[in-house]
Coordinates of C-alpha atoms in Angstrom, one line a residue:
M19 CA -57.2 -145.9 46.6
A20 CA -56.8 -142.4 45.8
S21 CA -54.8 -143.0 42.7
D22 CA -55.3 -144.9 39.7
V23 CA -51.8 -145.0 38.4
H24 CA -49.8 -148.1 38.2
E25 CA -46.4 -148.9 36.7
N26 CA -46.0 -152.0 34.4
V27 CA -45.0 -155.0 36.6
E28 CA -42.7 -157.7 35.4
R29 CA -43.8 -161.2 36.2
H30 CA -41.3 -162.8 38.7
P31 CA -40.1 -166.2 37.4
G32 CA -40.6 -167.9 40.6
L33 CA -43.9 -166.5 41.6
T34 CA -47.0 -168.2 40.4
P35 CA -50.6 -167.6 41.6
L36 CA -52.2 -170.5 43.3
S37 CA -55.1 -170.4 41.1
S38 CA -52.8 -171.3 38.0
T39 CA -51.0 -174.1 39.7
L40 CA -54.0 -175.7 41.2
C41 CA -56.4 -175.3 38.3
A42 CA -54.0 -176.4 35.5
D43 CA -55.5 -180.0 35.9
P44 CA -59.4 -179.8 35.1
D45 CA -60.0 -182.6 37.7
N46 CA -58.0 -180.8 40.4
Q47 CA -59.9 -178.6 42.9
R48 CA -58.7 -175.3 44.1
S49 CA -57.8 -175.8 47.8
E50 CA -57.8 -171.8 48.2
S51 CA -61.3 -171.2 46.9
P52 CA -64.3 -171.1 49.0
A53 CA -66.4 -173.1 46.4
P54 CA -63.9 -175.1 44.1
A55 CA -66.6 -175.1 41.2
L56 CA -66.7 -171.5 41.0
T57 CA -63.9 -170.7 38.6
Q58 CA -66.3 -169.2 36.2
G59 CA -68.5 -166.1 36.7
N60 CA -69.4 -162.8 35.5
E61 CA -66.7 -160.2 36.1
P62 CA -67.7 -157.1 37.8
G63 CA -69.8 -154.8 35.6
A64 CA -70.4 -157.6 32.8
A65 CA -73.8 -157.4 31.3
Q66 CA -74.9 -154.5 33.4
D67 CA -76.8 -151.5 32.5
E68 CA -75.5 -149.7 35.4
A69 CA -72.0 -148.7 36.4
M70 CA -69.7 -151.1 38.0
F71 CA -69.2 -149.0 41.2
V72 CA -71.7 -147.7 43.6
H73 CA -70.6 -144.1 44.1
A74 CA -71.3 -142.7 47.5
Q75 CA -70.5 -139.4 49.6
S76 CA -70.2 -141.0 53.0
Y77 CA -70.7 -144.6 54.8
E78 CA -74.1 -143.5 55.8
D79 CA -75.3 -143.8 52.1
L80 CA -74.6 -147.5 52.4
T81 CA -76.5 -148.1 55.8
G82 CA -79.8 -147.9 54.5
E83 CA -81.4 -151.3 53.6
V84 CA -83.0 -151.2 50.1
E85 CA -86.2 -153.3 49.8
V86 CA -86.2 -154.9 46.3
P87 CA -89.6 -156.5 45.3
L88 CA -89.1 -160.1 45.0
P89 CA -90.2 -161.9 41.9
Q90 CA -92.9 -164.4 42.0
S91 CA -91.9 -167.9 40.9
P92 CA -94.7 -169.3 38.6
G93 CA -95.3 -172.6 40.3
P94 CA -91.7 -174.0 40.5
E95 CA -91.1 -177.6 39.4
G96 CA -91.4 -180.1 42.2
N97 CA -92.9 -177.5 44.6
V98 CA -94.8 -179.0 47.6
E99 CA -98.5 -179.1 47.7
I100 CA -100.3 -176.7 49.6
S101 CA -101.8 -178.2 52.7
S102 CA -104.3 -177.0 55.1
M103 CA -103.5 -174.6 57.7
E104 CA -104.5 -177.0 60.5
Q105 CA -102.3 -179.9 59.0
I106 CA -99.4 -177.4 59.1
S107 CA -99.9 -176.4 62.6
E108 CA -100.1 -180.0 63.7
D109 CA -96.9 -180.8 62.0
F110 CA -95.0 -178.0 63.6
S111 CA -96.4 -178.9 66.8
K112 CA -95.0 -182.3 66.7
L113 CA -91.7 -181.2 65.6
S114 CA -91.3 -178.7 68.6
T115 CA -92.5 -181.3 70.8
Q116 CA -89.9 -183.7 69.6
L117 CA -87.2 -181.2 69.8
S118 CA -88.5 -180.3 73.5
V119 CA -88.8 -184.0 74.7
S120 CA -85.3 -184.9 73.3
S121 CA -83.7 -181.9 75.1
V122 CA -85.5 -182.7 78.4
Q123 CA -84.4 -186.1 78.3
S124 CA -80.7 -185.5 77.8
I125 CA -80.7 -183.4 80.9
E126 CA -82.8 -185.6 83.2
Q127 CA -81.7 -189.1 82.2
N128 CA -78.4 -190.9 82.7
P129 CA -76.1 -191.4 79.5
E130 CA -77.2 -195.2 79.2
E131 CA -80.9 -194.1 79.4
D132 CA -80.4 -191.1 77.3
T133 CA -78.9 -193.3 74.5
E134 CA -81.5 -195.9 74.6
M135 CA -84.3 -193.3 74.3
G136 CA -82.5 -191.3 71.7
H137 CA -82.3 -194.4 69.5
E138 CA -86.2 -194.8 70.0
D139 CA -87.2 -191.3 69.1
A140 CA -84.9 -191.2 66.0
A141 CA -86.1 -194.5 64.9
S142 CA -89.8 -193.3 65.0
S143 CA -88.8 -190.2 63.1
S144 CA -86.6 -191.6 60.3
S145 CA -86.2 -194.6 58.4
S146 CA -82.6 -194.3 57.9
P147 CA -80.9 -197.6 56.7
E148 CA -77.8 -196.7 58.9
G149 CA -79.4 -198.5 61.9
D150 CA -78.3 -197.3 65.5
G151 CA -75.4 -195.0 63.9
G152 CA -78.0 -193.1 62.0
S153 CA -80.3 -192.8 65.1
R154 CA -77.4 -191.5 67.4
V155 CA -76.7 -188.8 64.8
L156 CA -80.3 -187.8 64.5
D157 CA -80.6 -187.9 68.2
D158 CA -77.6 -185.5 68.6
W159 CA -79.0 -183.4 65.9
Y160 CA -82.1 -182.7 68.2
Q161 CA -80.1 -181.5 71.0
H162 CA -78.7 -178.3 69.3
Q163 CA -80.2 -174.9 70.6
K164 CA -80.4 -173.2 67.0
H165 CA -80.7 -174.8 63.8
V166 CA -80.5 -173.1 60.4
F167 CA -81.8 -174.4 57.2
V168 CA -81.7 -172.8 53.6
L169 CA -84.0 -174.1 51.0
S170 CA -84.7 -173.3 47.5
E171 CA -88.3 -172.0 46.7
A172 CA -89.0 -175.4 45.1
G173 CA -88.2 -176.9 48.6
K174 CA -84.8 -178.3 47.7
P175 CA -82.2 -178.4 50.6
V176 CA -79.3 -176.1 50.1
Y177 CA -77.9 -175.9 53.7
S178 CA -78.3 -177.4 57.0
R179 CA -76.1 -176.3 59.9
Y180 CA -75.6 -179.7 61.4
R181 CA -75.8 -181.8 58.2
S182 CA -78.5 -184.2 59.0
E183 CA -79.9 -185.1 55.7
E184 CA -82.5 -187.3 57.6
A185 CA -84.0 -184.7 59.6
L186 CA -83.9 -182.0 57.0
S187 CA -85.8 -184.0 54.5
S188 CA -88.7 -184.5 57.2
T189 CA -88.9 -180.9 57.9
A190 CA -88.2 -179.1 54.6
G191 CA -91.6 -180.1 53.4
V192 CA -93.5 -178.6 56.2
M193 CA -91.5 -175.4 56.0
M194 CA -92.1 -175.0 52.4
A195 CA -95.8 -175.9 52.7
L196 CA -96.3 -173.3 55.3
V197 CA -94.6 -170.5 53.3
S198 CA -96.4 -171.5 50.1
F199 CA -99.8 -171.4 52.0
L200 CA -99.6 -168.1 53.4
E201 CA -98.3 -166.8 50.1
S202 CA -101.3 -167.8 48.6
E203 CA -103.3 -165.8 51.0
K204 CA -101.2 -162.7 50.0
N205 CA -99.4 -162.9 53.3
A206 CA -95.7 -163.4 54.1
I207 CA -94.7 -165.5 57.2
R208 CA -92.0 -164.1 59.4
S209 CA -91.9 -166.2 62.6
I210 CA -93.8 -169.0 64.5
H211 CA -93.6 -169.2 68.3
A212 CA -94.3 -172.9 69.5
E213 CA -93.8 -173.7 73.2
A214 CA -90.1 -172.8 73.8
Y215 CA -89.1 -172.5 70.2
K216 CA -88.9 -169.7 67.5
V217 CA -89.3 -170.5 63.8
V218 CA -88.0 -167.6 62.0
F219 CA -88.3 -167.2 58.2
V220 CA -86.6 -164.9 55.8
R221 CA -87.3 -165.1 52.1
R222 CA -84.8 -163.9 49.7
S223 CA -86.1 -165.1 46.3
P224 CA -84.8 -167.7 45.1
L225 CA -84.0 -168.9 48.6
V226 CA -86.1 -169.3 51.9
L227 CA -83.8 -169.2 55.0
V228 CA -85.4 -170.7 58.3
S229 CA -84.1 -170.7 61.9
V230 CA -85.7 -173.2 64.5
S231 CA -84.0 -172.2 68.0
H232 CA -84.9 -172.0 71.8
T233 CA -82.5 -169.3 72.7
Q234 CA -83.1 -165.9 74.1
Q235 CA -82.5 -164.2 71.0
S236 CA -85.0 -162.1 69.5
E237 CA -86.8 -162.4 66.2
Q238 CA -85.2 -159.5 64.9
E239 CA -81.6 -160.8 65.8
I240 CA -82.1 -164.2 64.2
S241 CA -83.6 -162.7 61.1
Q242 CA -80.3 -160.4 60.8
Q243 CA -78.3 -163.7 61.1
L244 CA -80.4 -165.3 58.5
L245 CA -79.6 -162.4 56.1
Y246 CA -75.9 -162.8 56.8
V247 CA -76.3 -166.5 55.7
Y248 CA -77.9 -165.4 52.4
Y249 CA -75.2 -162.8 51.9
Q250 CA -72.6 -165.5 52.3
I251 CA -74.2 -167.7 49.7
V252 CA -74.4 -164.7 47.2
S253 CA -70.7 -163.9 47.9
L254 CA -69.7 -167.5 46.6
V255 CA -71.9 -167.5 43.7
T256 CA -73.1 -163.8 43.0
G257 CA -76.7 -162.7 42.9
A258 CA -77.1 -162.6 39.1
Q259 CA -75.9 -166.2 38.9
L260 CA -78.1 -167.3 41.5
H261 CA -81.2 -165.9 40.1
H262 CA -80.3 -167.2 36.5
L263 CA -79.8 -170.6 37.8
F264 CA -83.2 -170.9 39.4
Q265 CA -84.9 -169.0 36.5
Q266 CA -83.5 -171.8 34.1
R267 CA -84.2 -174.6 36.4
P268 CA -86.6 -173.9 39.4
S269 CA -85.8 -177.3 40.9
Y270 CA -82.0 -176.9 40.5
D271 CA -79.9 -178.4 43.4
L272 CA -77.6 -175.5 44.7
R273 CA -75.6 -178.0 46.6
Q274 CA -73.8 -179.1 43.6
L275 CA -72.5 -175.5 43.3
L276 CA -71.7 -174.8 47.0
S277 CA -70.1 -178.3 47.6
G278 CA -67.0 -177.7 49.9
S279 CA -68.0 -174.2 51.0
E280 CA -70.2 -175.4 54.1
R281 CA -67.4 -174.8 56.5
I282 CA -67.5 -171.1 55.4
T283 CA -71.1 -170.9 56.5
D284 CA -70.6 -172.9 59.7
K285 CA -67.6 -170.4 60.6
L286 CA -70.0 -167.4 60.1
L287 CA -72.7 -168.7 62.4
D288 CA -70.2 -169.7 65.1
S289 CA -69.0 -166.3 64.9
M290 CA -72.3 -164.3 65.0
D291 CA -73.1 -166.4 68.3
V292 CA -70.0 -164.7 70.1
D293 CA -69.2 -161.6 68.3
P294 CA -71.5 -158.4 69.0
S295 CA -70.2 -156.5 65.9
F296 CA -72.6 -158.6 63.7
L297 CA -75.5 -157.5 65.9
L298 CA -74.3 -153.8 65.8
G299 CA -73.7 -154.0 62.1
A300 CA -70.2 -152.5 62.6
V301 CA -66.5 -153.9 62.2
C302 CA -64.4 -154.1 65.3
C303 CA -61.2 -152.0 64.9
H304 CA -57.9 -153.0 66.5
P305 CA -56.6 -150.4 69.0
M306 CA -53.3 -148.6 68.5
I307 CA -52.3 -145.1 68.6
A308 CA -53.2 -142.8 65.8
N309 CA -49.5 -142.1 64.6
L310 CA -48.9 -145.8 64.1
R311 CA -52.2 -146.3 62.2
D312 CA -51.6 -143.2 60.0
A313 CA -48.1 -144.5 59.0
T314 CA -49.2 -147.8 58.3
T315 CA -52.2 -146.4 56.1
Y316 CA -49.5 -144.4 54.3
C317 CA -47.6 -147.5 53.3
L318 CA -50.7 -148.9 51.8
Q319 CA -51.6 -145.8 49.9
Q320 CA -48.3 -145.8 48.2
A321 CA -48.7 -149.4 46.9
K322 CA -50.8 -148.0 43.8
A323 CA -52.5 -150.0 41.1
K324 CA -55.1 -149.3 38.6
S325 CA -57.3 -152.2 39.1
L326 CA -57.1 -152.1 43.0
V327 CA -60.4 -151.0 44.7
F328 CA -59.6 -152.0 48.3
S329 CA -56.6 -152.6 50.5
I330 CA -57.2 -154.2 53.8
L331 CA -55.1 -155.0 56.7
M332 CA -56.7 -157.4 59.5
S333 CA -55.7 -159.1 62.4
N334 CA -57.8 -161.7 64.2
N335 CA -61.0 -160.4 62.6
H336 CA -60.1 -156.9 63.6
L337 CA -59.6 -154.1 61.1
V338 CA -56.2 -152.6 61.4
T339 CA -56.5 -150.1 58.3
L340 CA -58.4 -149.9 54.9
V341 CA -57.5 -148.0 52.0
R342 CA -60.2 -147.4 49.0
K343 CA -60.8 -145.6 45.9
K344 CA -62.5 -142.1 45.9
D345 CA -66.2 -142.5 46.6
Q346 CA -65.9 -146.2 47.2
Y347 CA -67.3 -147.4 50.5
L348 CA -67.1 -151.0 51.8
H349 CA -70.2 -152.1 54.0
P350 CA -69.5 -153.8 57.2
I351 CA -71.3 -156.8 55.8
D352 CA -68.9 -157.1 53.2
L353 CA -66.0 -156.7 55.5
H354 CA -67.5 -159.4 57.7
L355 CA -67.7 -161.9 54.8
L356 CA -64.2 -161.3 53.7
F357 CA -63.0 -161.6 57.2
N358 CA -65.1 -164.9 57.5
L359 CA -63.6 -166.2 54.3
V360 CA -59.8 -165.6 55.4
T361 CA -60.4 -167.2 58.9
S362 CA -62.3 -170.2 57.5
S363 CA -59.5 -171.8 55.6
S364 CA -55.9 -172.6 56.7
S365 CA -54.8 -172.8 53.2
F366 CA -54.5 -169.0 53.0
R367 CA -51.7 -169.2 55.5
E368 CA -49.5 -171.2 53.1
G369 CA -48.8 -168.6 50.5
E370 CA -50.2 -165.8 48.1
A371 CA -53.7 -166.8 47.3
W372 CA -56.0 -165.4 44.4
T373 CA -59.6 -166.1 44.7
P374 CA -63.1 -164.8 43.3
V375 CA -65.2 -163.2 45.6
C376 CA -68.5 -161.4 45.4
L377 CA -69.2 -158.4 47.7
P378 CA -73.1 -158.6 48.0
K379 CA -73.6 -155.0 49.4
F380 CA -71.1 -153.2 47.1
N381 CA -72.0 -155.1 43.9
P382 CA -73.8 -158.4 44.0
S383 CA -73.7 -159.1 40.1
G384 CA -70.3 -160.1 39.8
F385 CA -67.0 -161.4 41.0
F386 CA -64.1 -159.3 42.2
H387 CA -60.7 -161.1 42.8
A388 CA -59.0 -160.9 46.1
H389 CA -55.4 -161.2 46.7
I390 CA -54.8 -162.8 50.2
S391 CA -51.5 -163.1 52.0
Y392 CA -50.2 -163.2 55.6
L393 CA -47.5 -160.8 56.3
S394 CA -47.0 -162.2 59.9
H395 CA -48.4 -165.3 61.7
K396 CA -47.5 -164.4 65.4
P397 CA -48.8 -162.0 65.7
E398 CA -51.4 -162.4 63.0
L399 CA -51.6 -160.0 60.4
C400 CA -53.3 -160.6 56.9
L401 CA -53.3 -158.3 53.8
L402 CA -56.4 -158.5 51.5
M403 CA -56.3 -156.5 48.2
V404 CA -59.6 -156.5 46.1
S405 CA -59.2 -156.2 42.2
T406 CA -61.4 -155.7 39.4
D407 CA -59.0 -157.7 37.2
R408 CA -59.0 -161.5 37.2
E409 CA -55.4 -161.5 35.6
D410 CA -54.1 -158.9 38.3
F411 CA -52.6 -161.5 40.4
F412 CA -48.6 -160.3 39.9
T413 CA -49.7 -156.7 40.1
A414 CA -51.5 -157.2 43.3
S415 CA -48.3 -159.4 44.5
D416 CA -46.0 -156.6 43.7
C417 CA -48.1 -154.2 45.7
K418 CA -47.7 -156.5 48.5
R419 CA -44.1 -156.6 48.2
K420 CA -43.9 -152.7 48.2
I421 CA -45.9 -152.6 51.2
V422 CA -43.8 -154.7 53.2
E423 CA -40.8 -152.9 52.1
R424 CA -42.2 -149.6 53.1
L425 CA -43.2 -150.8 56.4
E426 CA -39.7 -152.0 57.1
K427 CA -38.1 -149.2 55.8
K428 CA -39.8 -146.6 57.7
G429 CA -39.4 -148.6 61.0
T430 CA -43.2 -149.2 61.3
W431 CA -43.0 -153.0 61.1
T432 CA -41.4 -153.7 64.5
S433 CA -44.0 -151.2 66.2
L434 CA -46.9 -152.6 64.3
K435 CA -46.3 -156.1 65.4
E436 CA -45.9 -155.1 68.9
A437 CA -49.2 -153.3 68.9
L438 CA -51.0 -156.4 67.3
R439 CA -50.1 -158.5 70.3
N440 CA -53.1 -157.4 72.1
P441 CA -56.4 -156.7 70.2
F442 CA -58.0 -155.3 73.2
Y443 CA -57.5 -152.7 75.9
D444 CA -58.3 -153.1 79.5
V445 CA -60.8 -151.3 81.5
T446 CA -58.3 -149.9 83.7
Q447 CA -57.0 -147.9 80.9
I448 CA -60.0 -145.9 80.6
G449 CA -59.6 -144.4 84.1
I450 CA -63.3 -144.7 85.4
P451 CA -63.3 -147.0 88.4
E452 CA -66.9 -147.8 88.1
L453 CA -66.9 -148.8 84.5
R454 CA -67.1 -152.5 83.7
H455 CA -67.6 -152.7 80.1
F456 CA -68.6 -150.8 77.1
L457 CA -69.0 -151.1 73.3
Y458 CA -69.1 -148.0 71.1
K459 CA -70.2 -147.9 67.4
S460 CA -69.2 -145.0 65.3
K461 CA -72.4 -144.5 63.0
S462 CA -70.4 -142.2 60.6
S463 CA -67.7 -144.9 59.7
G464 CA -69.3 -148.2 60.8
L465 CA -66.4 -149.1 63.2
L466 CA -66.7 -150.6 66.8
T467 CA -64.4 -150.4 69.6
R468 CA -65.1 -152.3 72.8
L469 CA -63.4 -153.4 76.2
V470 CA -62.6 -156.8 77.4
M471 CA -64.7 -158.2 80.1
D472 CA -63.0 -158.3 83.5
A473 CA -62.9 -162.1 84.3
T474 CA -61.4 -161.4 87.7
R475 CA -64.9 -160.1 89.1
G476 CA -66.4 -163.6 88.8
S477 CA -68.1 -165.3 85.9
N478 CA -71.7 -165.1 87.4
E479 CA -71.5 -161.2 86.8
V480 CA -70.7 -161.4 83.2
C481 CA -73.7 -160.0 81.3
E482 CA -75.0 -161.8 78.2

């Protein structure tokens, strides 16, 4: 936002923030919050020597990845023992062989034989008391092409993409032993290539993120996706709180704090498998004529409030427009995380929500608070307003009301809803007969535009 001026807003008697109604009872859980336990946390700028905002002259100032030296943990409690390299290699060979055999059997055998063999394999690798049901779950777990695990440096499980505690417990020790062994040799492990599998490691203290996959993705692509998972976790607890927890208790079980937020990380991983904007580090922009976008942006600019940092209009994971304070730039990673938060929960569609959120690339040390409301469901149009004041729900709600009034008064609302009905444009609109598809990223703004693949030419010609 360009202005820091806001008039005093009277509270509407019939309007109450979701956080107030749902958190009045201490035993009640907030349905709109990504992690119900996270009602407390440092406010943005609290207990910081630096300024709350990172001032930048352009978007390019944010694109460089700053490497922060990782603190070494002094022998965390409950850490795994360092094994020999030969034993670790043997354990990983067994894991990759087990995955490969299970995948081949699922293709070559009929369903009856596959089920029977799946029970035998799962029984040999797990002593789960659940019997055949547990074996079937474990066998299904091995069929997935890409697994993602998050562990603490003490070897405690934090997240598993497909929720198999039996399989995770049998592999977490091996993964941490390998990381610890190489770190003791003053080295850092990045990846292992075993048969058809890639095992990629990303360490962001106090967490270790691991992907086991047999896809065509490169090591760099997988590492980038693991970084997104790390930022997703930080967005729920803040980087400062994450480090504080593990400094106090190295063997802390982070799952207690993240309980209920697994679906958000699941949605993020699913999106990264199909959306090229994550790979390109850009945000996909909704196509519309310049005059309409300018008129929409003007309506957002007129809804001024001192505590608002960003006002964002989005539709189906596409950016419609964004208004910001002077010298404040929102990184595409933060926008992706905000979009993912909104689309991961249907409760945001039911009314005006007020939820804490950390923007890890903007300021990882504290919570901002986001006002989330849908202006339209068909076509989908969502308004996000990011505030520095946790008590600012009614101010943000009044800004939302003013935005809707201005859109309707200026006649922009009808045109905007019509433009949102199609989030892509067709190749025929470009006017180049030979053109099949393209993606274009603006490096100066971090925005992306792309065509829809022409399905009429045959699915066998569609590029990966």
